Coordinates of C-alpha atoms and ligand atoms in Angstrom, one line a residue:
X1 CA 125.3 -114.0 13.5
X2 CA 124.6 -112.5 16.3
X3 CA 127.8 -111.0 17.1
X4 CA 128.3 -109.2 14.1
X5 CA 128.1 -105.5 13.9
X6 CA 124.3 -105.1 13.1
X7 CA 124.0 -103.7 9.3
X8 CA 121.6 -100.0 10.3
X9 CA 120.1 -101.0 6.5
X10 CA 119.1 -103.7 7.2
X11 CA 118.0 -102.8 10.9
X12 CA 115.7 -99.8 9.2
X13 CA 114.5 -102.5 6.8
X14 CA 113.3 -104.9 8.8
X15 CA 112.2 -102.6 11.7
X16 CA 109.7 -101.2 8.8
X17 CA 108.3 -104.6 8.1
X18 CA 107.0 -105.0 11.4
X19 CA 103.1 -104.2 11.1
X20 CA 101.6 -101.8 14.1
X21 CA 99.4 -103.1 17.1
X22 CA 96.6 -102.5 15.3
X23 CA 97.3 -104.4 12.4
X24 CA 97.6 -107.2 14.3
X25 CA 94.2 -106.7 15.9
X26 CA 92.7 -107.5 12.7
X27 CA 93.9 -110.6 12.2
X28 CA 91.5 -113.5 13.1
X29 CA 94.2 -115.1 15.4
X30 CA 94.5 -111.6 17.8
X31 CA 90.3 -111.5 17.4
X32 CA 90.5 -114.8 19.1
X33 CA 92.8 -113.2 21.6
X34 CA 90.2 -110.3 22.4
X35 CA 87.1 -112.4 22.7
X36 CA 89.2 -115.2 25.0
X37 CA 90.9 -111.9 27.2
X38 CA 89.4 -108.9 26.5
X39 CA 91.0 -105.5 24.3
X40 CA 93.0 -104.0 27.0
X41 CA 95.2 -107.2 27.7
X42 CA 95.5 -108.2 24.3
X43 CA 96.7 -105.0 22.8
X44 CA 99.0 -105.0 26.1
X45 CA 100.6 -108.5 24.8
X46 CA 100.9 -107.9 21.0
X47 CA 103.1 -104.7 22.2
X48 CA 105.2 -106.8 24.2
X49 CA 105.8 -109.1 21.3
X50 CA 106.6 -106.5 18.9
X51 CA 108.6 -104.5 21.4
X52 CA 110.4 -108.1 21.9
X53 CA 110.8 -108.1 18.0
X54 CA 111.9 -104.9 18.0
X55 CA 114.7 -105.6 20.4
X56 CA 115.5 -108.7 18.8
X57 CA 116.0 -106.9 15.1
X58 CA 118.2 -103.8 17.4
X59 CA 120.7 -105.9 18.3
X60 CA 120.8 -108.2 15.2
X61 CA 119.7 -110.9 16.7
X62 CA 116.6 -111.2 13.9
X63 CA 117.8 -111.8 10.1
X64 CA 114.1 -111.6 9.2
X65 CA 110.8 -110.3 10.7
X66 CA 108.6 -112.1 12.4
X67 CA 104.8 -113.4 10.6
X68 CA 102.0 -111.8 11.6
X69 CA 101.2 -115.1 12.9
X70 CA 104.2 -115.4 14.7
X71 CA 104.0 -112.2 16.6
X72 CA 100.3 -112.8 17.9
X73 CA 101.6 -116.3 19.0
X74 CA 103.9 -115.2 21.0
X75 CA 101.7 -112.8 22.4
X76 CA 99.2 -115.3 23.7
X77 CA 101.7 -117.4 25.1
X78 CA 103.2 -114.1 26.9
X79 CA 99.4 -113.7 28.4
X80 CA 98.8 -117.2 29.0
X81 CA 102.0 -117.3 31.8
X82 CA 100.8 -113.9 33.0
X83 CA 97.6 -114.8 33.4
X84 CA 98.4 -118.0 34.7
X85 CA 97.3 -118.5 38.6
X86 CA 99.7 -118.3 40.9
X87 CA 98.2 -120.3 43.5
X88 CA 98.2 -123.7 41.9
X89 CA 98.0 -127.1 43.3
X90 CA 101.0 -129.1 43.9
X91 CA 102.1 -132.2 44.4
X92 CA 103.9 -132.9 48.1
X93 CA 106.4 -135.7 47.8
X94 CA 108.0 -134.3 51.3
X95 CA 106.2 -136.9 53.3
X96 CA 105.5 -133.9 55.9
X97 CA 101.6 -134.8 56.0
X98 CA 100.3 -131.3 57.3
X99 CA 103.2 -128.7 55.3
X100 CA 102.0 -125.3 56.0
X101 CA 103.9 -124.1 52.6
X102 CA 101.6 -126.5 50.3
X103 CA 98.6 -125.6 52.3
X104 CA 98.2 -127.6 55.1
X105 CA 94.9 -130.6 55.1
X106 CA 93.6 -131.8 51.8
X107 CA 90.0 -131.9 52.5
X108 CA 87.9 -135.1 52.1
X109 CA 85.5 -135.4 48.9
X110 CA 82.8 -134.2 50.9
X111 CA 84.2 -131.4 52.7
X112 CA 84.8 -130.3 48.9
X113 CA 81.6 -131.0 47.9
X114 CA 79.8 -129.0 50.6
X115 CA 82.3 -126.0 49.9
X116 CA 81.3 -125.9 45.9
X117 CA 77.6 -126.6 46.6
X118 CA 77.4 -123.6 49.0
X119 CA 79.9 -121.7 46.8
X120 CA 77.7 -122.3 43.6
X121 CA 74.5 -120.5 44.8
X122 CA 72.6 -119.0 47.8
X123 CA 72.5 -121.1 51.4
X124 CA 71.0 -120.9 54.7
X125 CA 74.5 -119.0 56.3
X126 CA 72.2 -117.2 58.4
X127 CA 68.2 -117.9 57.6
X128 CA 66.6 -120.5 60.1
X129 CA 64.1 -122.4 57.2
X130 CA 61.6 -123.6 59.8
X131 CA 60.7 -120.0 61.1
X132 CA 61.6 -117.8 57.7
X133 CA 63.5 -115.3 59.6
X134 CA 67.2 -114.6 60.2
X135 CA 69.3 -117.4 61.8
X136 CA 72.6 -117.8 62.9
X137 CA 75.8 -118.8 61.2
X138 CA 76.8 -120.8 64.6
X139 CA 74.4 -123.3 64.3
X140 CA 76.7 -124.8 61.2
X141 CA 80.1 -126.3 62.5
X142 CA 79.4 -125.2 65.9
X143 CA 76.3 -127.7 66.6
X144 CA 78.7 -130.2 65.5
X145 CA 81.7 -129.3 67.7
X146 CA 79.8 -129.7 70.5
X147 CA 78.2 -132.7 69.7
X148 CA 81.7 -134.3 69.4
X149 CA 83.3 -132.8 71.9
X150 CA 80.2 -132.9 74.8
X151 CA 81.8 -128.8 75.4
X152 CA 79.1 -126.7 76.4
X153 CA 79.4 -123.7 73.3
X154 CA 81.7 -123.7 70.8
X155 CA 82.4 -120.8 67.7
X156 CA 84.5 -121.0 64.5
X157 CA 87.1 -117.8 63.4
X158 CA 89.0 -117.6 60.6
X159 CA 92.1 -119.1 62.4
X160 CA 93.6 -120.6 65.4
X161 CA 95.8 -117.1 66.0
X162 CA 92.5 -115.2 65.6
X163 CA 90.7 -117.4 68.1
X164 CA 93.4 -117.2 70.7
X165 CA 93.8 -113.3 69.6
X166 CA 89.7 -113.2 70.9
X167 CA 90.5 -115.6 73.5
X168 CA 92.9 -112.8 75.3
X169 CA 91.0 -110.0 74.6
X170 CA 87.5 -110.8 75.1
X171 CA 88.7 -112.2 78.4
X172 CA 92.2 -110.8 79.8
X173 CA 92.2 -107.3 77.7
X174 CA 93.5 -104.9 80.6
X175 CA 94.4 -107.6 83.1
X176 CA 96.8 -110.2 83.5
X177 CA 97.5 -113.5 82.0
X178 CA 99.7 -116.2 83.8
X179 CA 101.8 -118.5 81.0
X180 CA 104.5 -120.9 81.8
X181 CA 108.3 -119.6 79.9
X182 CA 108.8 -122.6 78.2
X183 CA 105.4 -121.7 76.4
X184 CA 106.5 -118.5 74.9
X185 CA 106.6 -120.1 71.4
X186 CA 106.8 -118.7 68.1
X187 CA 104.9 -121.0 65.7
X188 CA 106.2 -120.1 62.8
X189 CA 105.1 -117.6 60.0
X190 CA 105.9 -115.1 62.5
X191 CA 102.5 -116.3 65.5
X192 CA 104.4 -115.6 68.7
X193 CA 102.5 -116.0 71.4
X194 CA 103.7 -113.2 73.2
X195 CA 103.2 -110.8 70.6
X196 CA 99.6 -112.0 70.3
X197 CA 99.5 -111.3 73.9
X198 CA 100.5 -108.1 73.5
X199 CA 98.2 -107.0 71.1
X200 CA 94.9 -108.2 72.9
X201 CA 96.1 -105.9 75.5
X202 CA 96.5 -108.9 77.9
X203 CA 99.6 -107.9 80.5
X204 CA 101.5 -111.1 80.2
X205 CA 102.8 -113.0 83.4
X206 CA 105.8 -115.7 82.6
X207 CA 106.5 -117.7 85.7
X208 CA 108.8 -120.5 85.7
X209 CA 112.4 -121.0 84.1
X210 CA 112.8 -122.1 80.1
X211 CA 112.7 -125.8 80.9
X212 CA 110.9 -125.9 84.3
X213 CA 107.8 -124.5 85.5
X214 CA 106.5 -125.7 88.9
X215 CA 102.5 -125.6 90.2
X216 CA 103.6 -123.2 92.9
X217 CA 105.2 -121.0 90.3
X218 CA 101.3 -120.3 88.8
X219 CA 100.2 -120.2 92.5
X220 CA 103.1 -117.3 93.7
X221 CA 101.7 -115.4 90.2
X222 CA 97.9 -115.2 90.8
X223 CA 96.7 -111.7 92.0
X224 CA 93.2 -109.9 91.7
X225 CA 94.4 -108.2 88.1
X226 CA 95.1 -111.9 87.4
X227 CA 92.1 -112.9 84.5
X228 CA 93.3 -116.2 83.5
X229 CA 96.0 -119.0 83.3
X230 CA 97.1 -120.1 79.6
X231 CA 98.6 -123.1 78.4
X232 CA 100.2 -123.1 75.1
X233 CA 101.1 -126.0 73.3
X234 CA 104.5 -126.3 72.3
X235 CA 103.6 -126.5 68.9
X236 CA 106.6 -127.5 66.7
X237 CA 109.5 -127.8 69.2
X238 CA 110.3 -130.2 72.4
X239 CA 112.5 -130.0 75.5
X240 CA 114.2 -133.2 75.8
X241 CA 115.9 -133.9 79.5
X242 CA 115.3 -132.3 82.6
X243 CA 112.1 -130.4 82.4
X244 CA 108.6 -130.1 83.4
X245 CA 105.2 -128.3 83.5
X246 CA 102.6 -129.2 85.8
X247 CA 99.9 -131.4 84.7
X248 CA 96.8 -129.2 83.0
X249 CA 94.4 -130.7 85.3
X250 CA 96.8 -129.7 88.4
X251 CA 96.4 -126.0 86.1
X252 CA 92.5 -126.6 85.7
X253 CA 92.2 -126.9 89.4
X254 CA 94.7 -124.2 90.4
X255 CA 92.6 -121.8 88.5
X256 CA 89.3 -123.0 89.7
X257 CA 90.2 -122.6 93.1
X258 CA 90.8 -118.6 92.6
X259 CA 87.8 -118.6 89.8
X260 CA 89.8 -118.1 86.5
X261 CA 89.5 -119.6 83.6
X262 CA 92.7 -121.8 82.6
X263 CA 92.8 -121.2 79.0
X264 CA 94.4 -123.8 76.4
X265 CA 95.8 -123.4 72.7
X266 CA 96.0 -126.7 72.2
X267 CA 96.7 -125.9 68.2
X268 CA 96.9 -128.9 66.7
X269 CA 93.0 -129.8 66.7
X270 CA 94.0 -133.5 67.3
X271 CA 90.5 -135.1 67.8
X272 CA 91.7 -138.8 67.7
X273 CA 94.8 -140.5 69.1
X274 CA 97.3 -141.0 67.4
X275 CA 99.6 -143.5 69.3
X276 CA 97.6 -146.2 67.1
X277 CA 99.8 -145.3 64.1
X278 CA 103.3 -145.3 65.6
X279 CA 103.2 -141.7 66.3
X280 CA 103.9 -140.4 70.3
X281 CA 101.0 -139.4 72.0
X282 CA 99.2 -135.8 71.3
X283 CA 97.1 -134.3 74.3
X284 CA 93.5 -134.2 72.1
X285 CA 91.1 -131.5 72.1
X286 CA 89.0 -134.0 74.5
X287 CA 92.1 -134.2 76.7
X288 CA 91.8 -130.6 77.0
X289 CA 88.1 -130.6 77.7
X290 CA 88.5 -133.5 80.0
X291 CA 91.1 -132.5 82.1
X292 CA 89.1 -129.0 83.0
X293 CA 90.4 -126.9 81.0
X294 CA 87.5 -123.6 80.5
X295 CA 88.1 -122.7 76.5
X296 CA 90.4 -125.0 74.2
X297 CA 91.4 -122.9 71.1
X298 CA 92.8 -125.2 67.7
X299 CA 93.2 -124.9 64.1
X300 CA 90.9 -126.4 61.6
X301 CA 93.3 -127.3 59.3
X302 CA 96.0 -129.4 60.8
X303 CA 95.3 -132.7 62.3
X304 CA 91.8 -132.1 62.1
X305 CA 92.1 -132.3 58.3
X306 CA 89.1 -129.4 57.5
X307 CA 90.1 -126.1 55.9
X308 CA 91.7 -123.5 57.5
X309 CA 89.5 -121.8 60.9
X310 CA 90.0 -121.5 64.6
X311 CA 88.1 -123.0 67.1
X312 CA 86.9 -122.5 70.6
X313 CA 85.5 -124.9 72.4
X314 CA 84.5 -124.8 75.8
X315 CA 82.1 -123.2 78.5
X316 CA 78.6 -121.5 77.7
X317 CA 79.3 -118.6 79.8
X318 CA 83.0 -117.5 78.4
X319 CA 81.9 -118.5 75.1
X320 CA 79.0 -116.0 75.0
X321 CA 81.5 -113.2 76.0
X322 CA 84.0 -114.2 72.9
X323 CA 80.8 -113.9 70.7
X324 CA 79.9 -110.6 71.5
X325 CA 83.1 -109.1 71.5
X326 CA 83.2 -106.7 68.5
X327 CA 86.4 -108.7 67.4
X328 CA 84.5 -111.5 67.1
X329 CA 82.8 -110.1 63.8
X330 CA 86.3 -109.2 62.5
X331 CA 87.5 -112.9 62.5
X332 CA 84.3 -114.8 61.5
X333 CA 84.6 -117.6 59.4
X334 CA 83.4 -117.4 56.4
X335 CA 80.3 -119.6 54.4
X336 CA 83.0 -121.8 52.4
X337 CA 84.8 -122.0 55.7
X338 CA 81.4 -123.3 57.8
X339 CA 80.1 -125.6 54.8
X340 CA 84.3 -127.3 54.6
X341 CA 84.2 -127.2 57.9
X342 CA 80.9 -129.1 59.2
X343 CA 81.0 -131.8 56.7
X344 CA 84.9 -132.8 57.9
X345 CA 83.4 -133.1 61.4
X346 CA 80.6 -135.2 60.1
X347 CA 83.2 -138.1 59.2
X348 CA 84.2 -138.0 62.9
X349 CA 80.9 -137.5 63.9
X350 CA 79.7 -140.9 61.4
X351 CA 83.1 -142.4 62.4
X352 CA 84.9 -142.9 58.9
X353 CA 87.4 -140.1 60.0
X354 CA 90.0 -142.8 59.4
X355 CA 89.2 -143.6 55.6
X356 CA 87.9 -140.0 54.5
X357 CA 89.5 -137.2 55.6
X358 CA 93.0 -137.1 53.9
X359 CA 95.4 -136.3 57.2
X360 CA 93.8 -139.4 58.8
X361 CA 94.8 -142.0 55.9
X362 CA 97.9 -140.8 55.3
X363 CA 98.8 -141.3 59.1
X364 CA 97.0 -144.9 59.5
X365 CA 98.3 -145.9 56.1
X366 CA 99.9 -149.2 57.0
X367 CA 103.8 -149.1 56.1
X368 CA 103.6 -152.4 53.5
X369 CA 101.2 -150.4 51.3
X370 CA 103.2 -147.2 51.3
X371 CA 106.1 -149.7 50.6
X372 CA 104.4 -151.8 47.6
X373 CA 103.3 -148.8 45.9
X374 CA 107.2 -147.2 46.2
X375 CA 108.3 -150.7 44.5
X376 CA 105.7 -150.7 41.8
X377 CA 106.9 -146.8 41.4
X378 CA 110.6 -147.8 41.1
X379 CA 110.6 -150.5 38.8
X380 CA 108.2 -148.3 36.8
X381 CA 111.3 -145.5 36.6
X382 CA 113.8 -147.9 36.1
X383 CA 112.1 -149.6 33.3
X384 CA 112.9 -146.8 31.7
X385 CA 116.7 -146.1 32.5
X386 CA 116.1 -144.1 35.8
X387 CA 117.9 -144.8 38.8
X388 CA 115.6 -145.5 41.2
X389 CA 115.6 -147.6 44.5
X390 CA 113.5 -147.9 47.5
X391 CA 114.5 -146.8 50.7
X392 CA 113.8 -146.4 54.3
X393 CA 113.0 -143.0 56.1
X394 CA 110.2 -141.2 57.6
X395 CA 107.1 -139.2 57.3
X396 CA 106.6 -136.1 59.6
X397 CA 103.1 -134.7 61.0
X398 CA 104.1 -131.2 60.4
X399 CA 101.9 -128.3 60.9
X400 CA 103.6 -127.8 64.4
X401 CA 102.3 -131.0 66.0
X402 CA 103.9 -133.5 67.1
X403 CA 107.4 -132.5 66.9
X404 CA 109.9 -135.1 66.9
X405 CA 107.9 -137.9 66.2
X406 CA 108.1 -139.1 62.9
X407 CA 106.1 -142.3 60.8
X408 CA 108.3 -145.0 59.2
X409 CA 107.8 -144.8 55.3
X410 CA 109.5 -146.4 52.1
X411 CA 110.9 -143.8 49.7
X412 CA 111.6 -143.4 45.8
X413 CA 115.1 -142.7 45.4
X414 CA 116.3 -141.5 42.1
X415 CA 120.4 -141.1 41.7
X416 CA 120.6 -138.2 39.4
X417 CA 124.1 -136.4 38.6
X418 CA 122.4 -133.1 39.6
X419 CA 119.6 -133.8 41.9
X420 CA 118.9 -129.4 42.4
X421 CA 118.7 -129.2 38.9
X422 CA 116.6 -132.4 39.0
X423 CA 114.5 -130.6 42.1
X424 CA 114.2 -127.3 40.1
X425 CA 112.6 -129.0 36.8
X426 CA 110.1 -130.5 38.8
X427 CA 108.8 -127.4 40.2
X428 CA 108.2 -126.7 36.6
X429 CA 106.1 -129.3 35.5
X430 CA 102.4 -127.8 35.0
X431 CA 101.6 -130.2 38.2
X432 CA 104.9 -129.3 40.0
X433 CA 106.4 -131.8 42.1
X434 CA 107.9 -131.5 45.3
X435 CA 110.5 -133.6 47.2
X436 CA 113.4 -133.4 49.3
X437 CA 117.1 -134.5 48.5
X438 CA 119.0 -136.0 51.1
X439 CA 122.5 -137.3 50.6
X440 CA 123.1 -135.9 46.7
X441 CA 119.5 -138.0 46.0
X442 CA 116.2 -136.9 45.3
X443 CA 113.4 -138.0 47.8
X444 CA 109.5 -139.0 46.9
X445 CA 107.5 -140.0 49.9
X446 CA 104.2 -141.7 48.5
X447 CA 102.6 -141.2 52.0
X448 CA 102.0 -137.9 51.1
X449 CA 100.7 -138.1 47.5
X450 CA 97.2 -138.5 46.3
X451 CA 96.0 -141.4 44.2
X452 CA 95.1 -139.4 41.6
X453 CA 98.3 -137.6 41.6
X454 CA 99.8 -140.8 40.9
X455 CA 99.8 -141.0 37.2
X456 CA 100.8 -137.4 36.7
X457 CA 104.0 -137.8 38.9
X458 CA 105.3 -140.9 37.2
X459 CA 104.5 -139.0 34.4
X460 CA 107.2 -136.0 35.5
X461 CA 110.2 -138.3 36.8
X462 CA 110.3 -139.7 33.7
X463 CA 110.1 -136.6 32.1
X464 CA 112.9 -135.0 34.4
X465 CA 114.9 -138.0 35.6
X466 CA 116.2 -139.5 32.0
X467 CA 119.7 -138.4 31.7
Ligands
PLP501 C1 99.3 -123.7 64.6 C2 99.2 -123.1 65.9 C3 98.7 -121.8 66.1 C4 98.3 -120.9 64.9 O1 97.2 -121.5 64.3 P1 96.7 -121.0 62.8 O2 95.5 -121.8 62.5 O3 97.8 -121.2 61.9 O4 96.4 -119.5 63.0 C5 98.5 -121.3 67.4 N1 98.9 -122.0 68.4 C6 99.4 -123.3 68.3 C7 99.8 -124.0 69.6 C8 99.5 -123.9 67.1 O5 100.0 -125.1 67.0

């Protein structure tokens, strides 16, 4: 037993009958090892496992050593989890549809298809097949983005912070920029738009109080250093009561009239309305466009539903002046990027947005489906012995839109004695799970999981839940 003063015989012994590393490498299993991982990281795991032996016979823990077999063994399985990927798909029972933590949009089938096709080989990023000569990576997404959104130019960056980051310094670097104070926002993961400010070198103007900002306050704040006005959404937080910002075609004009630009991080990249599905209303990129303002900047991968870039849309003119900024060529989007990118706009473009790209059905998914499938998924757990019910609550947006507006949903409830512990053993299922507990019981919001995530997560409760 382990709490036994260890016998230093028997230690000696046993310490003796553990074979070296490179016995080990002879044995067919640890050959195995070396072709599957190579020398170096197999000789680095059969030390760890005799070192773990080692330790294990030191403190007389071991009455015996290990088999060879044993030792290599655990020395596989001690590579396997370091050599496991860390990034690993999950599955999101929060019922927050765009969750910035789990990676924001799931992209369509095509969207994938498109990124592994151009992935797999050599493409046409930048070579123009009718002429044989160089091309241009714009002509990808960006032919498409202005086909949908009528904007005279558009470009795709790596993100929406990089495109407003252009944005400012292409345009304002050196002069000043007019913003309301209730749109000093900080979106999370540490974007604040006046530290983006700062660093394009844009001298930032805040007119207005927290909750109010007024027309004439923008109108007092224009001089000739002035370079543009900008209007930042507020992203993922609302002022309820009295407050108000002027209207952004009241902006548009304001700025017209002294020949600026009126500049809008709209963020979200909302191309269709969402008031259809329950949600409040969203201004949409088109809103933007529509209601004059000069560049609209947005992410690719919120409620647009495409992988992760920032986009401009807007004028010809200001456009050209973003491109050939030298920053321009440190945020580009990449191939993947382009290829994920162009085939998510096609299903707005071909109108199937709705049915194809993932954000979309999980928003119109009518509430009696999410409901049936919670039922079949509860009787399912209590069939066998699990504590499940259905209940009401809601789905959220996330990904900083639409804050405060929320989709009714029908949840899986499961009553465990300890719903953390419950919570935590989820996480380690191969396919981890995650939910939310609320009121001492643990959450699944079937909104927000994939059909063929089904199985596997059915598959986990019961595995976790039985008590
Ligand atoms: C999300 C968001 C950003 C940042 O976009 P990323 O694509 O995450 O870089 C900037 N502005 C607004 C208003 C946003 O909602």
């Amino acid at each position: 037993m382990s709490n036994q003063a260890p016998d230093t015989e028997k230690t000696q012994t046993l310490l003796r009958e553990l074979p070296s590393v490179d016995r080990l490498l002879n044995t067919s299993l640890a050959v195995d090892m070396m072709l599957a991982y190579g020398r170096p990281l197999t000789i680095e795991s059969l030390r760890h496992s005799l070192e773990t032996a080692r330790s294990a016979i030191l403190s007389g823990q071991a009455s015996y050593a290990p088999m060879n077999a044993v030792l290599v063994d655990d020395a596989r399985v001690w590579l396997e989890s370091f050599l496991a990927p860390t990034l690993q798909p999950v599955i999101n029972g929060t019922g927050v549809i765009v969750h910035t933590n789990l990676g924001r949009a799931p992209l369509s089938q095509a969207a994938r298809q498109a990124i592994e096709d151009t992935a797999k080989g050599y493409s046409t990023l930048e070579y123009d097949l009718a002429s044989g000569e160089r091309g241009s990576r714009s002509v990808h997404a960006e032919q498409l983005l202005i086909r949908l959104t009528e904007a005279e130019a558009s470009l795709a960056v790596n993100n929406n912070a990089a495109a407003v980051l252009l944005m400012l310094t292409a345009l304002c670097q050196g002069k000043e920029v007019i913003i309301s104070r209730g749109q000093l926002v900080e979106i999370g993961g540490g974007f604040r738009i006046p530290d983006v400010m700062a660093q394009s070198g844009a001298a930032l103007v805040e007119v207005g109080t927290t909750n109010r900002t007024h027309l004439r306050d923008y109108a007092k704040a224009i001089t000739e250093n002035t370079a543009a006005i900008l209007v930042a959404h507020h992203s993922n937080y609302k002022i309820i009561g009295f407050s108000s910002e002027p209207a952004l075609a009241e902006l548009a004009e304001l700025a017209h009239e002294h020949n600026l630009p009126l500049l809008y991080d709209q963020g979200s990249g909302a191309l269709l309305d969402s008031t259809p599905y329950g949600l409040e209303s969203e201004p949409t990129v088109l809103d933007g466009l529509a209601a004059g303002a000069d560049l609209v900047a947005f992410s690719g991968d919120k409620l647009l539903g495409g992988p992760q870039a920032g986009i401009l849309v807007g004028r010809q003119e200001l456009v050209a002046r973003l491109k050939r900024h030298p920053l321009a060529r440190a945020v580009r989007a990449d191939k993947l990027c382009l290829a994920g990118l162009a085939a998510t706009l096609t299903h707005y473009l071909t109108d199937n947005a709705l049915t194809e790209i993932p954000v979309w059905r999980m928003i119109a998914r009518p509430l009696q489906e999410i409901a049936a499938e919670a039922d079949t998924w509860a009787a399912r757990l209590q069939e066998v012995g699990i504590k499940a019910e259905v209940v009401d609550g809601r789905s959220t947006v996330g990904g900083g839109s639409l804050p405060g507006t929320s989709l009714a949903s029908r949840l899986v409830a499961i009553t465990h004695n300890e719903p953390d512990q419950l919570a935590r053993q989820l996480r380690q299922e191969k396919i981890p799970v995650i939910g939310r507990i609320q009121d001492g019981r643990f959450l699944i919001d079937p909104r927000t999981i994939l059909k063929d995530q089904v199985e596997i997560l059915l598959q986990s409760l019961v595995n976790c839940a039985m008590e």
